[in-house]
């Protein structure tokens, strides 16, 4: 069986123990299957990505004993591919422009007649304000050029031209979900809604880029934290729309601090670099994350 997996950090802060666990687990799984482990730098958010964090990623991962083929795919170099995919989706009429700010969305969804705000994997489920406000002419989105200066949303109802879809989970979702994970179009419309597929000024989004790059790199097994389990349903919808294969997914538990809070990039206290500076060995890190 071909087994190609990847670790895909964003260079926006120091890698911590949670990243070490994810990367080491992915490489262990690839080794056990005689497969490949790839590294990808997810730096589409150029306002937050920094060269020194990218350099630190290479340094920490090498120190942990990981190796990967070079050149490493860097998402900021892939904009043309993202644009082509976005144009394809635009032409098929499943996207629409959105000018709402976060504040607009909060205001719209907190109006008394709207009922309780509902959250999906990307935050508050979008109340479709811009879709409802579109004129008939604008609604023929596929025929006009993509507006440059707005966010572009996926019309989830139109995108889900299936009754049910599925992916294979070899790890666990946050509620113990494993095996064949099936979901209906209606479930994803209700629980995810019209997510942003291209952020203003960015030309893409995490969801679009991750799906395109996993396919471009031939990734067969995605190993990542359980916080992305629900987002996987979005990825399956996009794979169907773009005619891409759906890899097998393996979501793993998240590393938490003593108080049970998941580690974040700003938790410098758990940064791999800090343990290194204190004289820890890579074996110590493997033990700390529960891999030995
Ligand atoms: N770049 C994402 C992160 O740092 C990882 C996304 C993924 O593994 O799909 O959280």
Coordinates of C-alpha atoms and ligand atoms in Angstrom, one line a residue:
X1 CA 0.0 0.0 0.0
X2 CA 1.3 3.5 -0.8
X3 CA 1.5 5.6 2.3
X4 CA 2.3 9.3 1.9
X5 CA 1.7 11.6 4.8
X6 CA 2.8 15.1 5.7
X7 CA 3.2 17.6 8.5
X8 CA 2.0 21.0 7.6
X9 CA 2.9 23.7 10.1
X10 CA 2.3 27.4 9.8
X11 CA 5.4 29.5 10.5
X12 CA 3.6 31.9 12.9
X13 CA 5.2 30.9 16.1
X14 CA 7.4 28.3 17.8
X15 CA 6.5 24.6 17.5
X16 CA 5.4 23.1 20.8
X17 CA 5.0 19.6 22.1
X18 CA 1.7 19.2 20.3
X19 CA 3.5 19.8 17.0
X20 CA 6.3 17.4 18.0
X21 CA 3.7 14.7 18.7
X22 CA 1.9 15.3 15.4
X23 CA 5.1 15.2 13.3
X24 CA 6.6 12.3 15.0
X25 CA 3.4 10.2 14.9
X26 CA 3.1 10.9 11.2
X27 CA 6.7 9.9 10.5
X28 CA 6.4 6.8 12.7
X29 CA 3.2 5.8 10.8
X30 CA 4.9 6.4 7.4
X31 CA 8.0 4.3 8.5
X32 CA 5.8 1.4 9.7
X33 CA 4.2 1.3 6.3
X34 CA 7.4 1.8 4.3
X35 CA 5.9 5.1 3.1
X36 CA 7.0 8.8 2.8
X37 CA 6.8 11.7 5.2
X38 CA 6.6 15.2 3.6
X39 CA 6.8 18.6 5.1
X40 CA 4.7 21.6 3.9
X41 CA 4.9 25.1 5.0
X42 CA 1.4 26.6 5.3
X43 CA 2.1 30.3 5.0
X44 CA -0.8 31.7 3.1
X45 CA -1.4 34.3 5.9
X46 CA 1.6 36.4 5.0
X47 CA 0.6 39.0 7.7
X48 CA 1.5 36.4 10.3
X49 CA 4.2 34.2 8.7
X50 CA 7.8 35.0 9.5
X51 CA 11.0 33.7 8.0
X52 CA 12.6 33.1 11.3
X53 CA 9.7 30.8 12.4
X54 CA 10.1 28.8 9.2
X55 CA 13.8 28.5 9.9
X56 CA 13.0 27.4 13.5
X57 CA 10.6 24.7 12.1
X58 CA 13.4 23.1 10.0
X59 CA 15.8 23.3 12.9
X60 CA 13.4 21.8 15.5
X61 CA 12.2 19.0 13.2
X62 CA 15.7 18.0 12.2
X63 CA 16.7 18.0 15.9
X64 CA 13.7 15.7 16.6
X65 CA 15.2 13.3 14.0
X66 CA 12.7 13.9 11.3
X67 CA 13.7 14.0 7.6
X68 CA 11.8 15.0 4.5
X69 CA 12.3 15.5 0.8
X70 CA 13.3 18.9 -0.5
X71 CA 12.4 21.4 -1.9
X72 CA 9.6 21.8 0.7
X73 CA 6.3 23.0 -0.7
X74 CA 5.6 26.4 0.5
X75 CA 2.0 27.5 0.1
X76 CA 2.9 31.2 -0.6
X77 CA 4.5 29.9 -3.9
X78 CA 1.3 28.1 -5.0
X79 CA -1.0 31.1 -5.6
X80 CA -1.5 30.4 -9.3
X81 CA -2.7 26.9 -8.6
X82 CA -5.2 28.2 -6.0
X83 CA -6.4 30.8 -8.4
X84 CA -7.0 28.3 -11.1
X85 CA -9.1 26.1 -8.7
X86 CA -11.0 29.1 -7.5
X87 CA -11.8 30.2 -11.1
X88 CA -13.0 26.7 -11.8
X89 CA -15.4 26.7 -8.8
X90 CA -16.5 30.2 -9.6
X91 CA -17.4 29.2 -13.2
X92 CA -19.4 26.3 -11.8
X93 CA -21.5 28.8 -9.8
X94 CA -20.9 27.5 -6.3
X95 CA -19.2 30.7 -5.0
X96 CA -20.3 34.2 -4.2
X97 CA -18.6 37.4 -3.0
X98 CA -19.1 38.5 0.6
X99 CA -18.4 42.0 1.9
X100 CA -19.4 41.3 5.5
X101 CA -16.9 42.0 8.3
X102 CA -16.7 39.8 11.4
X103 CA -18.5 42.5 13.3
X104 CA -21.3 42.6 10.6
X105 CA -21.8 38.8 11.0
X106 CA -21.9 39.1 14.8
X107 CA -24.4 41.9 14.6
X108 CA -26.6 40.0 12.1
X109 CA -26.6 36.8 14.1
X110 CA -27.2 38.4 17.5
X111 CA -30.4 40.1 16.4
X112 CA -33.2 38.8 18.6
X113 CA -35.2 37.3 15.7
X114 CA -32.2 35.2 14.6
X115 CA -32.2 32.9 17.6
X116 CA -29.0 31.5 19.1
X117 CA -25.7 32.0 17.2
X118 CA -24.6 28.7 15.8
X119 CA -20.9 27.8 15.5
X120 CA -19.3 25.6 12.9
X121 CA -15.6 24.7 12.4
X122 CA -15.0 28.2 11.0
X123 CA -16.8 30.2 13.7
X124 CA -20.3 31.6 13.5
X125 CA -22.3 30.1 10.7
X126 CA -22.7 32.8 8.1
X127 CA -26.3 34.1 7.9
X128 CA -25.9 34.4 4.1
X129 CA -26.5 38.2 4.1
X130 CA -24.5 38.8 0.9
X131 CA -26.2 35.9 -0.9
X132 CA -29.6 37.2 0.0
X133 CA -28.6 40.8 -1.1
X134 CA -27.4 39.7 -4.5
X135 CA -29.2 41.0 -7.5
X136 CA -30.3 38.6 -10.1
X137 CA -27.5 39.7 -12.3
X138 CA -24.9 39.4 -9.6
X139 CA -26.2 35.9 -8.8
X140 CA -25.0 34.7 -12.1
X141 CA -21.6 34.6 -10.5
X142 CA -20.0 32.1 -12.8
X143 CA -20.4 34.6 -15.7
X144 CA -18.8 37.6 -14.2
X145 CA -15.1 37.9 -13.3
X146 CA -14.2 37.0 -9.6
X147 CA -14.2 40.3 -7.6
X148 CA -10.7 41.0 -6.4
X149 CA -11.3 42.8 -3.2
X150 CA -13.8 40.8 -1.3
X151 CA -14.0 37.5 0.4
X152 CA -15.4 34.6 -1.6
X153 CA -17.8 32.2 0.0
X154 CA -18.8 28.6 -0.9
X155 CA -22.5 28.3 -1.3
X156 CA -22.7 25.0 0.7
X157 CA -26.2 24.1 -0.5
X158 CA -25.1 24.2 -4.1
X159 CA -21.8 22.7 -3.4
X160 CA -23.3 19.6 -1.8
X161 CA -24.8 18.0 -4.8
X162 CA -24.9 14.6 -3.1
X163 CA -27.2 13.0 -0.5
X164 CA -24.3 11.7 1.6
X165 CA -20.5 11.6 1.5
X166 CA -17.9 9.9 3.7
X167 CA -14.3 9.6 4.6
X168 CA -12.3 6.9 6.5
X169 CA -11.0 7.8 9.9
X170 CA -8.2 5.6 11.3
X171 CA -7.8 7.7 14.5
X172 CA -10.5 9.4 16.4
X173 CA -12.6 12.5 16.3
X174 CA -13.2 14.5 19.5
X175 CA -16.2 12.3 20.4
X176 CA -14.6 9.0 19.6
X177 CA -15.7 9.0 15.9
X178 CA -13.8 6.4 14.0
X179 CA -14.1 4.1 10.9
X180 CA -16.3 5.2 8.1
X181 CA -17.6 8.8 8.8
X182 CA -20.7 9.5 6.8
X183 CA -22.5 12.8 6.6
X184 CA -25.4 14.1 4.6
X185 CA -25.5 17.3 2.6
X186 CA -28.1 18.7 4.9
X187 CA -25.9 18.1 8.0
X188 CA -23.0 20.0 6.5
X189 CA -25.3 22.9 5.3
X190 CA -26.6 23.2 8.8
X191 CA -23.4 22.6 10.8
X192 CA -20.8 24.3 8.6
X193 CA -22.7 26.8 6.3
X194 CA -21.2 29.0 3.7
X195 CA -17.5 29.1 4.6
X196 CA -15.0 31.6 3.2
X197 CA -13.0 29.9 0.4
X198 CA -10.9 32.9 -0.5
X199 CA -10.0 35.5 2.1
X200 CA -9.9 39.2 1.1
X201 CA -6.5 40.0 -0.2
X202 CA -5.3 36.4 0.2
X203 CA -6.8 34.7 -2.9
X204 CA -7.3 31.4 -1.0
X205 CA -8.0 30.0 2.5
X206 CA -6.8 27.2 4.6
X207 CA -9.5 24.8 3.4
X208 CA -8.9 25.4 -0.3
X209 CA -5.1 25.3 -0.1
X210 CA -4.9 22.2 2.1
X211 CA -7.2 20.2 -0.2
X212 CA -5.3 21.2 -3.3
X213 CA -1.9 20.6 -1.8
X214 CA -2.7 17.2 -0.3
X215 CA -3.8 16.1 -3.7
X216 CA -0.8 17.8 -5.5
X217 CA 1.6 16.1 -3.2
X218 CA -0.1 12.7 -3.5
X219 CA -0.9 12.5 0.2
X220 CA -2.7 9.3 1.0
X221 CA -2.9 9.6 4.8
X222 CA -3.5 12.9 6.6
X223 CA -2.3 12.8 10.2
X224 CA -3.3 15.8 12.3
X225 CA -5.0 17.0 15.5
X226 CA -8.6 16.2 16.3
X227 CA -9.4 19.9 16.2
X228 CA -9.6 19.5 12.4
X229 CA -11.9 16.5 12.5
X230 CA -15.1 18.6 11.6
X231 CA -13.2 20.6 9.0
X232 CA -12.5 17.3 7.2
X233 CA -16.1 17.3 6.0
X234 CA -15.5 20.6 4.3
X235 CA -12.4 19.0 2.7
X236 CA -14.4 16.1 1.4
X237 CA -16.9 18.5 -0.2
X238 CA -14.1 20.4 -1.9
X239 CA -12.4 17.2 -3.1
X240 CA -15.7 16.2 -4.7
X241 CA -16.1 19.6 -6.4
X242 CA -12.6 19.6 -7.6
X243 CA -12.4 16.0 -8.7
X244 CA -9.7 15.2 -6.2
X245 CA -9.2 11.9 -4.3
X246 CA -10.1 11.8 -0.6
X247 CA -7.1 10.6 1.5
X248 CA -7.5 8.5 4.7
X249 CA -7.6 10.7 7.8
X250 CA -6.0 10.0 11.1
X251 CA -6.9 12.6 13.8
X252 CA -5.0 12.4 17.0
X253 CA -5.5 13.7 20.5
X254 CA -4.3 17.2 21.3
X255 CA -1.5 17.9 23.8
X256 CA -2.8 19.8 26.8
X257 CA -1.2 21.8 29.6
X258 CA -1.6 20.9 33.3
X259 CA -4.9 22.7 33.4
X260 CA -6.3 20.7 30.5
X261 CA -6.0 23.6 28.0
X262 CA -4.8 22.7 24.6
X263 CA -1.3 24.0 23.7
X264 CA -1.1 27.0 21.4
X265 CA 1.8 28.7 19.6
X266 CA 1.9 31.4 22.3
X267 CA 2.5 28.8 25.0
X268 CA 6.3 29.3 24.7
X269 CA 6.6 27.3 27.9
X270 CA 6.0 24.2 25.9
X271 CA 8.1 25.2 22.9
X272 CA 10.4 22.5 21.6
X273 CA 13.2 25.2 21.5
X274 CA 12.8 25.7 25.2
X275 CA 13.2 22.0 26.0
X276 CA 16.2 21.9 23.7
X277 CA 17.8 24.9 25.5
X278 CA 17.3 23.2 28.8
X279 CA 19.2 20.1 27.6
X280 CA 16.4 17.7 26.8
X281 CA 17.1 15.0 24.3
X282 CA 14.8 14.0 21.4
X283 CA 14.1 10.7 23.4
X284 CA 12.9 12.9 26.3
X285 CA 10.5 14.6 23.9
X286 CA 9.2 11.3 22.5
X287 CA 8.5 10.2 26.1
X288 CA 6.9 13.5 27.0
X289 CA 4.4 13.2 24.2
X290 CA 3.7 9.5 24.9
X291 CA 5.4 7.9 21.9
X292 CA 7.8 5.7 23.8
Ligands
LIG1 N1 -1.4 24.4 9.0 C1 -2.3 23.8 9.9 C2 -1.9 24.1 11.3 O1 -0.8 24.5 11.6 C3 -2.3 22.3 9.8 C4 -3.4 21.9 8.8 C5 -3.5 20.4 8.5 O2 -2.7 19.6 9.0 O3 -4.4 20.1 7.8 O4 -2.7 23.9 12.2

